PDB file of C-alpha atoms in Angstrom:
ATOM      1  CA  MET A 194     -55.805 -38.632 -62.766  1.00 39.00           C
ATOM      2  CA  ILE A 195     -52.667 -39.223 -64.752  1.00 37.00           C
ATOM      3  CA  LYS A 196     -51.891 -35.473 -64.597  1.00 40.00           C
ATOM      4  CA  HIS A 197     -52.071 -35.458 -60.794  1.00 41.00           C
ATOM      5  CA  SER A 198     -49.783 -38.505 -60.530  1.00 40.00           C
ATOM      6  CA  SER A 199     -47.149 -36.821 -62.695  1.00 41.00           C
ATOM      7  CA  LYS A 200     -47.203 -33.728 -60.534  1.00 40.00           C
ATOM      8  CA  TRP A 201     -46.768 -35.752 -57.349  1.00 39.00           C
ATOM      9  CA  GLY A 202     -43.914 -37.675 -58.922  1.00 43.00           C
ATOM     10  CA  LEU A 203     -42.056 -34.536 -59.875  1.00 40.00           C
ATOM     11  CA  LEU A 204     -42.510 -33.095 -56.390  1.00 39.00           C
ATOM     12  CA  LEU A 205     -41.119 -36.242 -54.773  1.00 38.00           C
ATOM     13  CA  ILE A 206     -38.065 -36.278 -57.065  1.00 41.00           C
ATOM     14  CA  GLY A 207     -37.367 -32.593 -56.304  1.00 45.00           C
ATOM     15  CA  LEU A 208     -37.673 -33.176 -52.570  1.00 39.00           C
ATOM     16  CA  PHE A 209     -35.264 -36.135 -52.794  1.00 41.00           C
ATOM     17  CA  PHE A 210     -32.527 -34.079 -54.480  1.00 42.00           C
ATOM     18  CA  THR A 211     -33.019 -31.174 -52.044  1.00 43.00           C
ATOM     19  CA  VAL A 212     -32.456 -33.445 -49.035  1.00 38.00           C
ATOM     20  CA  LEU A 213     -29.482 -35.114 -50.745  1.00 38.00           C
ATOM     21  CA  LEU A 214     -27.757 -31.785 -51.493  1.00 37.00           C
ATOM     22  CA  ALA A 215     -28.337 -30.520 -47.952  1.00 43.00           C
ATOM     23  CA  ALA A 216     -26.804 -33.667 -46.493  1.00 43.00           C
ATOM     24  CA  CYS A 217     -23.755 -33.394 -48.742  1.00 41.00           C
ATOM     25  CA  GLY A 218     -23.352 -29.740 -47.833  1.00 44.00           C
ATOM     26  CA  ASN A 219     -23.460 -30.458 -44.115  1.00 43.00           C
ATOM     27  CA  SER A 220     -20.955 -33.288 -44.486  1.00 41.00           C
ATOM     28  CA  ALA A 221     -18.511 -31.107 -46.404  1.00 39.00           C
ATOM     29  CA  SER A 222     -18.947 -28.300 -43.905  1.00 38.00           C
ATOM     30  CA  SER A 223     -18.321 -30.727 -41.042  1.00 38.00           C
ATOM     31  CA  ASP A 224     -15.194 -32.099 -42.732  1.00 40.00           C
ATOM     32  CA  ASP A 225     -13.884 -28.592 -43.405  1.00 40.00           C
ATOM     33  CA  SER A 226     -14.543 -27.590 -39.817  1.00 37.00           C
ATOM     34  CA  SER A 227     -12.788 -30.699 -38.525  1.00 36.00           C
ATOM     35  CA  ASP A 228      -9.762 -30.161 -40.766  1.00 38.00           C
ATOM     36  CA  SER A 229      -9.662 -26.501 -39.835  1.00 35.00           C
ATOM     37  CA  GLY A 230      -9.771 -27.360 -36.140  1.00 35.00           C
ATOM     38  CA  LYS A 231      -6.903 -29.838 -36.476  1.00 32.00           C
ATOM     39  CA  THR A 232      -4.752 -27.360 -38.384  1.00 30.00           C
ATOM     40  CA  SER A 233      -5.430 -24.580 -35.907  1.00 30.00           C
ATOM     41  CA  GLY A 234      -4.666 -26.840 -32.947  1.00 33.00           C
ATOM     42  CA  ASN A 235      -1.368 -28.049 -34.408  1.00 34.00           C
ATOM     43  CA  SER A 236      -0.341 -24.525 -35.287  1.00 33.00           C
ATOM     44  CA  THR A 237      -1.031 -23.254 -31.773  1.00 37.00           C
ATOM     45  CA  SER A 238       0.788 -26.208 -30.237  1.00 41.00           C
ATOM     46  CA  ASN A 239       3.848 -25.684 -32.420  1.00 42.00           C
ATOM     47  CA  GLU A 240       3.970 -21.956 -31.839  1.00 49.00           C
ATOM     48  CA  SER A 241       3.260 -21.687 -28.119  1.00 55.00           C
ATOM     49  CA  ASN A 242       4.319 -25.012 -26.606  1.00 83.00           C
ATOM     50  CA  ILE A 243       7.727 -25.582 -28.195  1.00 92.00           C
ATOM     51  CA  ARG A 244      10.325 -22.874 -27.724  1.00 95.00           C
ATOM     52  CA  ASP A 245      14.079 -22.421 -27.630  1.00 97.00           C
ATOM     53  CA  VAL A 246      15.440 -20.857 -24.446  1.00 97.00           C
ATOM     54  CA  GLU A 247      18.871 -19.254 -24.731  1.00 98.00           C
ATOM     55  CA  HIS A 248      20.925 -19.297 -21.538  1.00 98.00           C
ATOM     56  CA  ALA A 249      24.491 -19.336 -20.193  1.00 98.00           C
ATOM     57  CA  MET A 250      25.181 -22.916 -21.303  1.00 98.00           C
ATOM     58  CA  GLY A 251      23.605 -22.766 -24.763  1.00 97.00           C
ATOM     59  CA  THR A 252      20.105 -23.166 -26.156  1.00 98.00           C
ATOM     60  CA  THR A 253      17.571 -25.601 -24.735  1.00 98.00           C
ATOM     61  CA  THR A 254      14.295 -26.638 -26.341  1.00 96.00           C
ATOM     62  CA  ILE A 255      11.361 -26.726 -23.939  1.00 96.00           C
ATOM     63  CA  GLU A 256       8.103 -28.407 -24.910  1.00 92.00           C
ATOM     64  CA  GLY A 257       4.831 -27.654 -23.188  1.00 93.00           C
ATOM     65  CA  THR A 258       4.496 -26.050 -19.776  1.00 95.00           C
ATOM     66  CA  PRO A 259       6.838 -27.658 -17.216  1.00 97.00           C
ATOM     67  CA  GLU A 260       5.186 -28.545 -13.929  1.00 96.00           C
ATOM     68  CA  ARG A 261       7.865 -30.463 -12.034  1.00 98.00           C
ATOM     69  CA  VAL A 262      10.596 -27.926 -11.280  1.00 99.00           C
ATOM     70  CA  VAL A 263      13.945 -28.272  -9.498  1.00 99.00           C
ATOM     71  CA  THR A 264      15.998 -25.214  -8.479  1.00 99.00           C
ATOM     72  CA  LEU A 265      19.724 -25.450  -7.775  1.00 99.00           C
ATOM     73  CA  TYR A 266      20.550 -21.912  -6.645  1.00 99.00           C
ATOM     74  CA  GLN A 267      19.005 -19.554  -4.120  1.00 98.00           C
ATOM     75  CA  GLY A 268      17.834 -16.920  -6.599  1.00 98.00           C
ATOM     76  CA  ALA A 269      15.850 -19.466  -8.601  1.00 99.00           C
ATOM     77  CA  THR A 270      14.282 -20.911  -5.461  1.00 99.00           C
ATOM     78  CA  ASP A 271      13.205 -17.394  -4.475  1.00 99.00           C
ATOM     79  CA  ALA A 272      11.815 -16.631  -7.943  1.00 98.00           C
ATOM     80  CA  ALA A 273       9.868 -19.893  -8.130  1.00 98.00           C
ATOM     81  CA  THR A 274       7.620 -18.667  -5.333  1.00 98.00           C
ATOM     82  CA  VAL A 275       6.813 -15.496  -7.287  1.00 98.00           C
ATOM     83  CA  PHE A 276       5.730 -17.650 -10.230  1.00 97.00           C
ATOM     84  CA  ASP A 277       3.505 -19.613  -7.801  1.00 93.00           C
ATOM     85  CA  ILE A 278       5.576 -22.736  -8.412  1.00 94.00           C
ATOM     86  CA  ASP A 279       5.937 -25.413  -5.751  1.00 96.00           C
ATOM     87  CA  PRO A 280       9.367 -26.869  -6.612  1.00 98.00           C
ATOM     88  CA  GLU A 281       9.837 -30.618  -6.389  1.00 98.00           C
ATOM     89  CA  GLY A 282      13.319 -30.051  -4.998  1.00 99.00           C
ATOM     90  CA  ILE A 283      15.532 -27.172  -3.858  1.00 99.00           C
ATOM     91  CA  VAL A 284      19.069 -26.799  -2.529  1.00 99.00           C
ATOM     92  CA  GLU A 285      19.731 -25.991   1.108  1.00 99.00           C
ATOM     93  CA  SER A 286      19.997 -22.337   2.105  1.00 98.00           C
ATOM     94  CA  TRP A 287      23.374 -20.948   3.204  1.00 97.00           C
ATOM     95  CA  VAL A 288      22.101 -19.951   6.655  1.00 96.00           C
ATOM     96  CA  GLU A 289      18.758 -20.310   8.454  1.00 97.00           C
ATOM     97  CA  LYS A 290      18.945 -23.880   7.202  1.00 97.00           C
ATOM     98  CA  PRO A 291      17.362 -25.588   5.437  1.00 98.00           C
ATOM     99  CA  ILE A 292      15.137 -22.789   4.045  1.00 98.00           C
ATOM    100  CA  TYR A 293      15.413 -19.029   4.495  1.00 98.00           C
ATOM    101  CA  LYS A 294      12.821 -17.694   6.925  1.00 98.00           C
ATOM    102  CA  TYR A 295      11.280 -15.303   4.409  1.00 98.00           C
ATOM    103  CA  LEU A 296      10.513 -18.269   2.105  1.00 98.00           C
ATOM    104  CA  LEU A 297       9.451 -20.729   4.774  1.00 98.00           C
ATOM    105  CA  ASP A 298       5.689 -20.210   4.430  1.00 97.00           C
ATOM    106  CA  ASP A 299       5.894 -21.075   0.728  1.00 98.00           C
ATOM    107  CA  LEU A 300       8.482 -23.843   0.796  1.00 98.00           C
ATOM    108  CA  GLU A 301       8.268 -25.625   4.132  1.00 95.00           C
ATOM    109  CA  GLY A 302       8.411 -29.383   3.539  1.00 95.00           C
ATOM    110  CA  THR A 303       9.990 -29.104   0.085  1.00 98.00           C
ATOM    111  CA  LYS A 304      12.566 -31.815  -0.673  1.00 98.00           C
ATOM    112  CA  ILE A 305      16.160 -30.674  -0.029  1.00 99.00           C
ATOM    113  CA  ILE A 306      18.484 -32.127  -2.669  1.00 99.00           C
ATOM    114  CA  GLY A 307      21.887 -31.169  -1.314  1.00 98.00           C
ATOM    115  CA  GLU A 308      23.891 -27.971  -1.254  1.00 98.00           C
ATOM    116  CA  GLU A 309      24.107 -25.337  -3.957  1.00 98.00           C
ATOM    117  CA  THR A 310      27.737 -26.268  -4.544  1.00 98.00           C
ATOM    118  CA  GLN A 311      27.040 -30.011  -4.497  1.00 98.00           C
ATOM    119  CA  PRO A 312      23.495 -31.045  -5.428  1.00 99.00           C
ATOM    120  CA  ASN A 313      22.639 -34.745  -5.250  1.00 99.00           C
ATOM    121  CA  LEU A 314      22.147 -35.989  -8.822  1.00 99.00           C
ATOM    122  CA  GLU A 315      20.471 -39.240  -7.798  1.00 98.00           C
ATOM    123  CA  GLU A 316      17.894 -37.426  -5.711  1.00 99.00           C
ATOM    124  CA  ILE A 317      17.267 -34.959  -8.525  1.00 99.00           C
ATOM    125  CA  ALA A 318      16.704 -37.794 -11.006  1.00 99.00           C
ATOM    126  CA  ALA A 319      14.309 -39.521  -8.600  1.00 99.00           C
ATOM    127  CA  LEU A 320      12.108 -36.412  -8.619  1.00 99.00           C
ATOM    128  CA  LYS A 321      11.619 -36.751 -12.410  1.00 98.00           C
ATOM    129  CA  PRO A 322      11.704 -33.004 -13.078  1.00 98.00           C
ATOM    130  CA  ASP A 323      10.420 -31.399 -16.273  1.00 98.00           C
ATOM    131  CA  VAL A 324      13.027 -28.636 -16.010  1.00 98.00           C
ATOM    132  CA  ILE A 325      16.039 -27.795 -13.834  1.00 99.00           C
ATOM    133  CA  PHE A 326      17.262 -24.268 -13.080  1.00 99.00           C
ATOM    134  CA  ALA A 327      21.012 -24.122 -12.457  1.00 99.00           C
ATOM    135  CA  SER A 328      23.864 -21.607 -12.563  1.00 98.00           C
ATOM    136  CA  LYS A 329      26.951 -21.672 -14.733  1.00 98.00           C
ATOM    137  CA  THR A 330      29.064 -20.524 -11.784  1.00 96.00           C
ATOM    138  CA  ARG A 331      28.094 -23.476  -9.597  1.00 98.00           C
ATOM    139  CA  HIS A 332      27.137 -26.228 -12.009  1.00 98.00           C
ATOM    140  CA  GLU A 333      29.131 -25.927 -15.230  1.00 98.00           C
ATOM    141  CA  GLU A 334      31.061 -29.132 -14.496  1.00 98.00           C
ATOM    142  CA  ILE A 335      27.919 -31.214 -13.944  1.00 98.00           C
ATOM    143  CA  TYR A 336      25.750 -29.481 -16.532  1.00 98.00           C
ATOM    144  CA  GLU A 337      25.716 -32.369 -19.017  1.00 98.00           C
ATOM    145  CA  LYS A 338      24.677 -34.806 -16.289  1.00 98.00           C
ATOM    146  CA  LEU A 339      21.899 -32.464 -15.218  1.00 99.00           C
ATOM    147  CA  ASN A 340      20.785 -32.032 -18.812  1.00 98.00           C
ATOM    148  CA  GLN A 341      20.484 -35.806 -19.174  1.00 98.00           C
ATOM    149  CA  ILE A 342      18.045 -35.824 -16.269  1.00 98.00           C
ATOM    150  CA  ALA A 343      15.897 -32.974 -17.618  1.00 98.00           C
ATOM    151  CA  PRO A 344      16.240 -29.835 -19.767  1.00 98.00           C
ATOM    152  CA  THR A 345      18.522 -27.598 -17.705  1.00 99.00           C
ATOM    153  CA  ILE A 346      18.504 -23.797 -17.899  1.00 99.00           C
ATOM    154  CA  ALA A 347      21.563 -22.001 -16.473  1.00 99.00           C
ATOM    155  CA  ILE A 348      22.027 -18.374 -15.422  1.00 98.00           C
ATOM    156  CA  GLU A 349      25.385 -16.681 -16.052  1.00 97.00           C
ATOM    157  CA  GLU A 350      25.666 -14.683 -12.804  1.00 95.00           C
ATOM    158  CA  LEU A 351      24.160 -15.915  -9.546  1.00 94.00           C
ATOM    159  CA  TYR A 352      23.137 -12.422  -8.458  1.00 94.00           C
ATOM    160  CA  ASP A 353      21.338 -11.593 -11.723  1.00 97.00           C
ATOM    161  CA  PHE A 354      17.853 -11.774 -10.233  1.00 98.00           C
ATOM    162  CA  LYS A 355      16.223 -10.108 -13.236  1.00 98.00           C
ATOM    163  CA  GLY A 356      17.895 -12.543 -15.618  1.00 98.00           C
ATOM    164  CA  THR A 357      16.584 -15.395 -13.484  1.00 99.00           C
ATOM    165  CA  VAL A 358      13.031 -14.049 -13.776  1.00 99.00           C
ATOM    166  CA  GLU A 359      13.354 -13.772 -17.559  1.00 98.00           C
ATOM    167  CA  LEU A 360      14.746 -17.297 -17.947  1.00 98.00           C
ATOM    168  CA  MET A 361      12.088 -18.785 -15.704  1.00 98.00           C
ATOM    169  CA  GLY A 362       9.354 -16.968 -17.593  1.00 98.00           C
ATOM    170  CA  ASP A 363      10.623 -18.356 -20.903  1.00 97.00           C
ATOM    171  CA  ALA A 364      11.145 -21.894 -19.637  1.00 98.00           C
ATOM    172  CA  LEU A 365       7.871 -22.115 -17.696  1.00 97.00           C
ATOM    173  CA  ASN A 366       5.811 -20.666 -20.558  1.00 96.00           C
ATOM    174  CA  GLN A 367       4.935 -17.707 -18.334  1.00 97.00           C
ATOM    175  CA  GLN A 368       6.446 -14.820 -20.277  1.00 96.00           C
ATOM    176  CA  ASP A 369       3.538 -12.516 -19.416  1.00 97.00           C
ATOM    177  CA  LYS A 370       4.124 -13.189 -15.725  1.00 98.00           C
ATOM    178  CA  SER A 371       7.855 -12.461 -15.962  1.00 98.00           C
ATOM    179  CA  ASP A 372       7.118  -9.210 -17.824  1.00 98.00           C
ATOM    180  CA  GLU A 373       4.707  -8.225 -15.055  1.00 98.00           C
ATOM    181  CA  ILE A 374       7.211  -9.042 -12.298  1.00 99.00           C
ATOM    182  CA  LEU A 375       9.974  -6.979 -13.916  1.00 99.00           C
ATOM    183  CA  SER A 376       7.619  -4.120 -14.759  1.00 99.00           C
ATOM    184  CA  ASP A 377       6.587  -3.923 -11.099  1.00 99.00           C
ATOM    185  CA  TRP A 378      10.269  -3.869 -10.097  1.00 99.00           C
ATOM    186  CA  ASN A 379      11.137  -1.106 -12.559  1.00 98.00           C
ATOM    187  CA  ASN A 380       8.193   0.971 -11.334  1.00 99.00           C
ATOM    188  CA  ARG A 381       9.365   0.614  -7.723  1.00 98.00           C
ATOM    189  CA  ILE A 382      12.920   1.625  -8.636  1.00 98.00           C
ATOM    190  CA  GLU A 383      11.644   4.698 -10.482  1.00 98.00           C
ATOM    191  CA  ASP A 384       9.399   5.578  -7.532  1.00 98.00           C
ATOM    192  CA  PHE A 385      12.290   5.277  -5.066  1.00 98.00           C
ATOM    193  CA  GLN A 386      14.563   7.478  -7.174  1.00 98.00           C
ATOM    194  CA  THR A 387      11.867  10.132  -7.543  1.00 98.00           C
ATOM    195  CA  LYS A 388      11.050  10.250  -3.825  1.00 98.00           C
ATOM    196  CA  ALA A 389      14.705  10.185  -2.755  1.00 98.00           C
ATOM    197  CA  THR A 390      15.482  13.076  -5.104  1.00 97.00           C
ATOM    198  CA  GLU A 391      12.494  15.110  -3.906  1.00 97.00           C
ATOM    199  CA  LYS A 392      13.327  14.588  -0.223  1.00 96.00           C
ATOM    200  CA  LEU A 393      17.116  14.834  -0.237  1.00 94.00           C
ATOM    201  CA  VAL A 394      17.463  17.387  -3.063  1.00 94.00           C
ATOM    202  CA  ASP A 395      21.148  18.383  -3.202  1.00 93.00           C
ATOM    203  CA  GLU A 396      22.142  15.528  -0.871  1.00 94.00           C
ATOM    204  CA  TRP A 397      21.109  12.979  -3.488  1.00 96.00           C
ATOM    205  CA  PRO A 398      22.588  10.819  -4.869  1.00 97.00           C
ATOM    206  CA  LYS A 399      24.435   9.438  -1.864  1.00 96.00           C
ATOM    207  CA  ASN A 400      27.683   7.556  -2.317  1.00 96.00           C
ATOM    208  CA  VAL A 401      27.696   4.281  -0.482  1.00 98.00           C
ATOM    209  CA  SER A 402      29.971   1.554   0.857  1.00 98.00           C
ATOM    210  CA  LEU A 403      28.661  -1.983   1.149  1.00 98.00           C
ATOM    211  CA  ILE A 404      30.732  -3.578   3.918  1.00 98.00           C
ATOM    212  CA  ASN A 405      30.997  -7.188   5.016  1.00 98.00           C
ATOM    213  CA  PHE A 406      32.897  -8.222   8.142  1.00 98.00           C
ATOM    214  CA  ARG A 407      34.446 -11.693   8.352  1.00 97.00           C
ATOM    215  CA  SER A 408      36.231 -13.521  11.159  1.00 96.00           C
ATOM    216  CA  ASP A 409      39.673 -12.229  10.149  1.00 95.00           C
ATOM    217  CA  HIS A 410      39.118  -9.365   7.692  1.00 96.00           C
ATOM    218  CA  ALA A 411      36.599  -6.989   6.130  1.00 98.00           C
ATOM    219  CA  ARG A 412      35.374  -6.623   2.564  1.00 98.00           C
ATOM    220  CA  ILE A 413      33.900  -3.843   0.477  1.00 98.00           C
ATOM    221  CA  TYR A 414      31.590  -5.105  -2.259  1.00 96.00           C
ATOM    222  CA  PHE A 415      31.439  -3.015  -5.419  1.00 94.00           C
ATOM    223  CA  ASP A 416      29.070  -5.223  -7.358  1.00 91.00           C
ATOM    224  CA  GLY A 417      27.088  -8.406  -6.776  1.00 94.00           C
ATOM    225  CA  PHE A 418      23.461  -8.646  -5.730  1.00 97.00           C
ATOM    226  CA  ALA A 419      23.220  -5.700  -3.339  1.00 97.00           C
ATOM    227  CA  GLY A 420      25.734  -3.639  -5.291  1.00 96.00           C
ATOM    228  CA  SER A 421      23.733  -3.901  -8.503  1.00 96.00           C
ATOM    229  CA  ILE A 422      20.514  -2.907  -6.721  1.00 98.00           C
ATOM    230  CA  LEU A 423      22.134   0.093  -5.021  1.00 97.00           C
ATOM    231  CA  ARG A 424      23.419   1.251  -8.389  1.00 96.00           C
ATOM    232  CA  GLU A 425      20.011   0.773  -9.997  1.00 97.00           C
ATOM    233  CA  ALA A 426      18.364   2.689  -7.152  1.00 98.00           C
ATOM    234  CA  GLY A 427      20.602   5.674  -7.908  1.00 97.00           C
ATOM    235  CA  PHE A 428      23.400   5.412  -5.340  1.00 97.00           C
ATOM    236  CA  THR A 429      26.941   6.214  -6.435  1.00 97.00           C
ATOM    237  CA  ARG A 430      30.334   4.885  -5.348  1.00 96.00           C
ATOM    238  CA  PRO A 431      33.382   6.680  -3.953  1.00 95.00           C
ATOM    239  CA  LYS A 432      36.135   7.159  -6.536  1.00 92.00           C
ATOM    240  CA  ASN A 433      38.246   4.369  -5.057  1.00 92.00           C
ATOM    241  CA  GLN A 434      35.376   1.878  -5.491  1.00 92.00           C
ATOM    242  CA  GLN A 435      34.642   2.224  -9.191  1.00 87.00           C
ATOM    243  CA  GLU A 436      36.763  -0.583 -10.598  1.00 87.00           C
ATOM    244  CA  ASP A 437      34.993  -3.294 -12.572  1.00 85.00           C
ATOM    245  CA  VAL A 438      35.700  -6.002  -9.989  1.00 89.00           C
ATOM    246  CA  TRP A 439      33.667  -7.697  -7.255  1.00 90.00           C
ATOM    247  CA  GLY A 440      35.264  -5.531  -4.558  1.00 94.00           C
ATOM    248  CA  ILE A 441      38.297  -5.486  -2.279  1.00 96.00           C
ATOM    249  CA  LYS A 442      39.499  -7.422   0.747  1.00 97.00           C
ATOM    250  CA  LEU A 443      40.832  -5.380   3.674  1.00 97.00           C
ATOM    251  CA  SER A 444      43.229  -7.410   5.786  1.00 95.00           C
ATOM    252  CA  ASP A 445      44.272  -4.808   8.336  1.00 94.00           C
ATOM    253  CA  LYS A 446      42.617  -1.961  10.200  1.00 96.00           C
ATOM    254  CA  GLU A 447      44.950   0.605   8.662  1.00 95.00           C
ATOM    255  CA  SER A 448      42.921   0.238   5.449  1.00 96.00           C
ATOM    256  CA  ILE A 449      39.684   1.372   7.127  1.00 98.00           C
ATOM    257  CA  THR A 450      39.893   4.671   5.236  1.00 97.00           C
ATOM    258  CA  GLU A 451      39.126   2.744   2.020  1.00 97.00           C
ATOM    259  CA  MET A 452      35.563   2.408   3.313  1.00 98.00           C
ATOM    260  CA  ASN A 453      34.825   6.138   3.443  1.00 98.00           C
ATOM    261  CA  ALA A 454      31.428   7.111   1.984  1.00 98.00           C
ATOM    262  CA  ASP A 455      28.231   9.018   2.815  1.00 97.00           C
ATOM    263  CA  VAL A 456      26.379   5.863   3.855  1.00 97.00           C
ATOM    264  CA  PHE A 457      27.462   2.424   5.098  1.00 98.00           C
ATOM    265  CA  TYR A 458      25.397  -0.725   4.746  1.00 98.00           C
ATOM    266  CA  ILE A 459      26.951  -3.526   6.782  1.00 98.00           C
ATOM    267  CA  PHE A 460      26.093  -7.217   6.733  1.00 97.00           C
ATOM    268  CA  MET A 461      27.819 -10.129   8.464  1.00 97.00           C
ATOM    269  CA  GLU A 462      27.270 -13.596   9.860  1.00 95.00           C
ATOM    270  CA  ASP A 463      26.003 -14.028  13.392  1.00 93.00           C
ATOM    271  CA  GLU A 464      29.195 -15.662  14.649  1.00 95.00           C
ATOM    272  CA  PRO A 465      31.296 -14.747  17.731  1.00 97.00           C
ATOM    273  CA  THR A 466      34.546 -14.430  15.764  1.00 97.00           C
ATOM    274  CA  VAL A 467      32.867 -12.157  13.213  1.00 97.00           C
ATOM    275  CA  LYS A 468      31.370 -10.005  15.965  1.00 97.00           C
ATOM    276  CA  GLU A 469      34.818  -9.731  17.535  1.00 97.00           C
ATOM    277  CA  THR A 470      36.309  -8.456  14.265  1.00 97.00           C
ATOM    278  CA  TYR A 471      33.440  -5.994  13.877  1.00 98.00           C
ATOM    279  CA  ASP A 472      33.948  -4.630  17.392  1.00 97.00           C
ATOM    280  CA  GLU A 473      37.705  -4.268  16.931  1.00 97.00           C
ATOM    281  CA  TRP A 474      37.398  -2.421  13.634  1.00 98.00           C
ATOM    282  CA  THR A 475      34.533  -0.142  14.615  1.00 98.00           C
ATOM    283  CA  MET A 476      36.323   0.939  17.818  1.00 97.00           C
ATOM    284  CA  HIS A 477      39.469   1.907  15.912  1.00 97.00           C
ATOM    285  CA  PRO A 478      40.262   5.670  15.781  1.00 97.00           C
ATOM    286  CA  LEU A 479      40.225   5.647  11.960  1.00 98.00           C
ATOM    287  CA  TRP A 480      36.642   4.362  11.962  1.00 98.00           C
ATOM    288  CA  GLN A 481      35.494   7.406  13.915  1.00 96.00           C
ATOM    289  CA  LYS A 482      36.831   9.717  11.195  1.00 98.00           C
ATOM    290  CA  LEU A 483      34.699   8.244   8.391  1.00 98.00           C
ATOM    291  CA  ASP A 484      31.903  10.424   6.961  1.00 98.00           C
ATOM    292  CA  ALA A 485      29.100   7.890   7.430  1.00 98.00           C
ATOM    293  CA  VAL A 486      30.136   7.344  11.050  1.00 98.00           C
ATOM    294  CA  LYS A 487      30.332  11.058  11.854  1.00 98.00           C
ATOM    295  CA  ASN A 488      26.910  11.677  10.270  1.00 96.00           C
ATOM    296  CA  ASP A 489      25.210   8.666  11.872  1.00 96.00           C
ATOM    297  CA  GLN A 490      24.617   6.994   8.507  1.00 96.00           C
ATOM    298  CA  VAL A 491      25.803   3.478   9.393  1.00 97.00           C
ATOM    299  CA  TYR A 492      23.185   0.736   8.981  1.00 97.00           C
ATOM    300  CA  ASN A 493      23.402  -2.950   9.792  1.00 97.00           C
ATOM    301  CA  VAL A 494      21.278  -4.934   7.345  1.00 98.00           C
ATOM    302  CA  ASP A 495      20.093  -8.514   6.984  1.00 97.00           C
ATOM    303  CA  GLN A 496      22.736 -10.704   5.338  1.00 97.00           C
ATOM    304  CA  VAL A 497      20.117 -12.989   3.789  1.00 98.00           C
ATOM    305  CA  THR A 498      18.070 -10.446   1.870  1.00 97.00           C
ATOM    306  CA  TRP A 499      21.062  -8.208   1.120  1.00 98.00           C
ATOM    307  CA  ASN A 500      23.556 -10.849   0.071  1.00 96.00           C
ATOM    308  CA  MET A 501      22.758 -14.551   0.262  1.00 97.00           C
ATOM    309  CA  ALA A 502      19.274 -14.947  -1.202  1.00 98.00           C
ATOM    310  CA  GLY A 503      19.797 -13.356  -4.602  1.00 98.00           C
ATOM    311  CA  GLY A 504      16.205 -13.458  -5.858  1.00 98.00           C
ATOM    312  CA  ILE A 505      13.471 -11.042  -6.906  1.00 99.00           C
ATOM    313  CA  ARG A 506      11.647 -11.317  -3.574  1.00 99.00           C
ATOM    314  CA  ALA A 507      14.853 -10.602  -1.665  1.00 99.00           C
ATOM    315  CA  ALA A 508      15.499  -7.649  -3.990  1.00 99.00           C
ATOM    316  CA  ASN A 509      12.105  -6.189  -3.096  1.00 99.00           C
ATOM    317  CA  LEU A 510      12.784  -6.721   0.618  1.00 98.00           C
ATOM    318  CA  MET A 511      16.102  -4.912   0.212  1.00 98.00           C
ATOM    319  CA  LEU A 512      14.328  -2.061  -1.568  1.00 98.00           C
ATOM    320  CA  ASP A 513      11.838  -1.947   1.321  1.00 98.00           C
ATOM    321  CA  ASP A 514      14.836  -1.419   3.619  1.00 97.00           C
ATOM    322  CA  LEU A 515      16.023   1.503   1.509  1.00 97.00           C
ATOM    323  CA  TYR A 516      12.588   3.140   1.636  1.00 98.00           C
ATOM    324  CA  ASP A 517      12.591   2.742   5.418  1.00 96.00           C
ATOM    325  CA  ARG A 518      16.147   4.055   5.923  1.00 94.00           C
ATOM    326  CA  PHE A 519      15.247   7.309   4.181  1.00 94.00           C
ATOM    327  CA  ASN A 520      11.704   7.477   5.607  1.00 95.00           C
ATOM    328  CA  LEU A 521      10.117   7.358   2.175  1.00 96.00           C
ATOM    329  CA  GLU A 522       6.537   6.262   1.594  1.00 95.00           C
ATOM    330  CA  LYS A 523       6.365   2.904  -0.199  1.00 90.00           C
TER     331      LYS A 523
END
């Protein structure tokens, strides 16, 4: 009887220590798991949610993923729609006011916060944005005031639509999306060049003049939004249009010969005085001697998508035009 009691006692003691050790092990494992989870979470937060964005006005630290966005130039407003962002506020469009027609479905009803050259700071502040997209060209003088309202990212050149996409991707924590957008663009450019070369053979590349008529003069643009896209698409420029400047202003009809090229793309405002200038210049005898005119290669294009909008969507619409002009499959 005593023997049996001893055995039962030993068994009970062993069982007690087994349960105790298991409990301690689970507790330690739970603590380790908890600590590990906290460390991993902090590391991810630090690495992916806080980043320095370099831009035309310096370096700005962005924390988290901004949701309330304000855009102060047309190219950023355009790009916001490609990132599926509904801006809290945008500046008024130059024409087709207050919002360009091609963006109307995405932006109708969005708060207008002034003009690109003079945004309303009080209205911007009232929107409590997480980030503001501005341009050095337009907003350098008010940059510090904007930056006090919210972290402000500025582009160097208004027409740099690819730079705008990159900056927005960095600031909005959507770098993968910006890479995808630019990859799609590069693929389209390569496709256009290939198809233009195959179709036109020895007649490609074409040299081109980008012409803008005003109420009292005409201009040839060498660079800028449309100029940069034409160059990227493979077009060349006549020898007299290869200076590293925005372009030239032609004040009299005797300078029409400066326009000469294989192809003309013409944009202008829909104003009576502008139309009058256009009619006077295009009826001049010198106009009839230009290569593009003689070969029926003069095209009037949309001033919004070719000049005023300055965004990635407008760039793709302009490229659509080029496909259509040369009857190339998109």
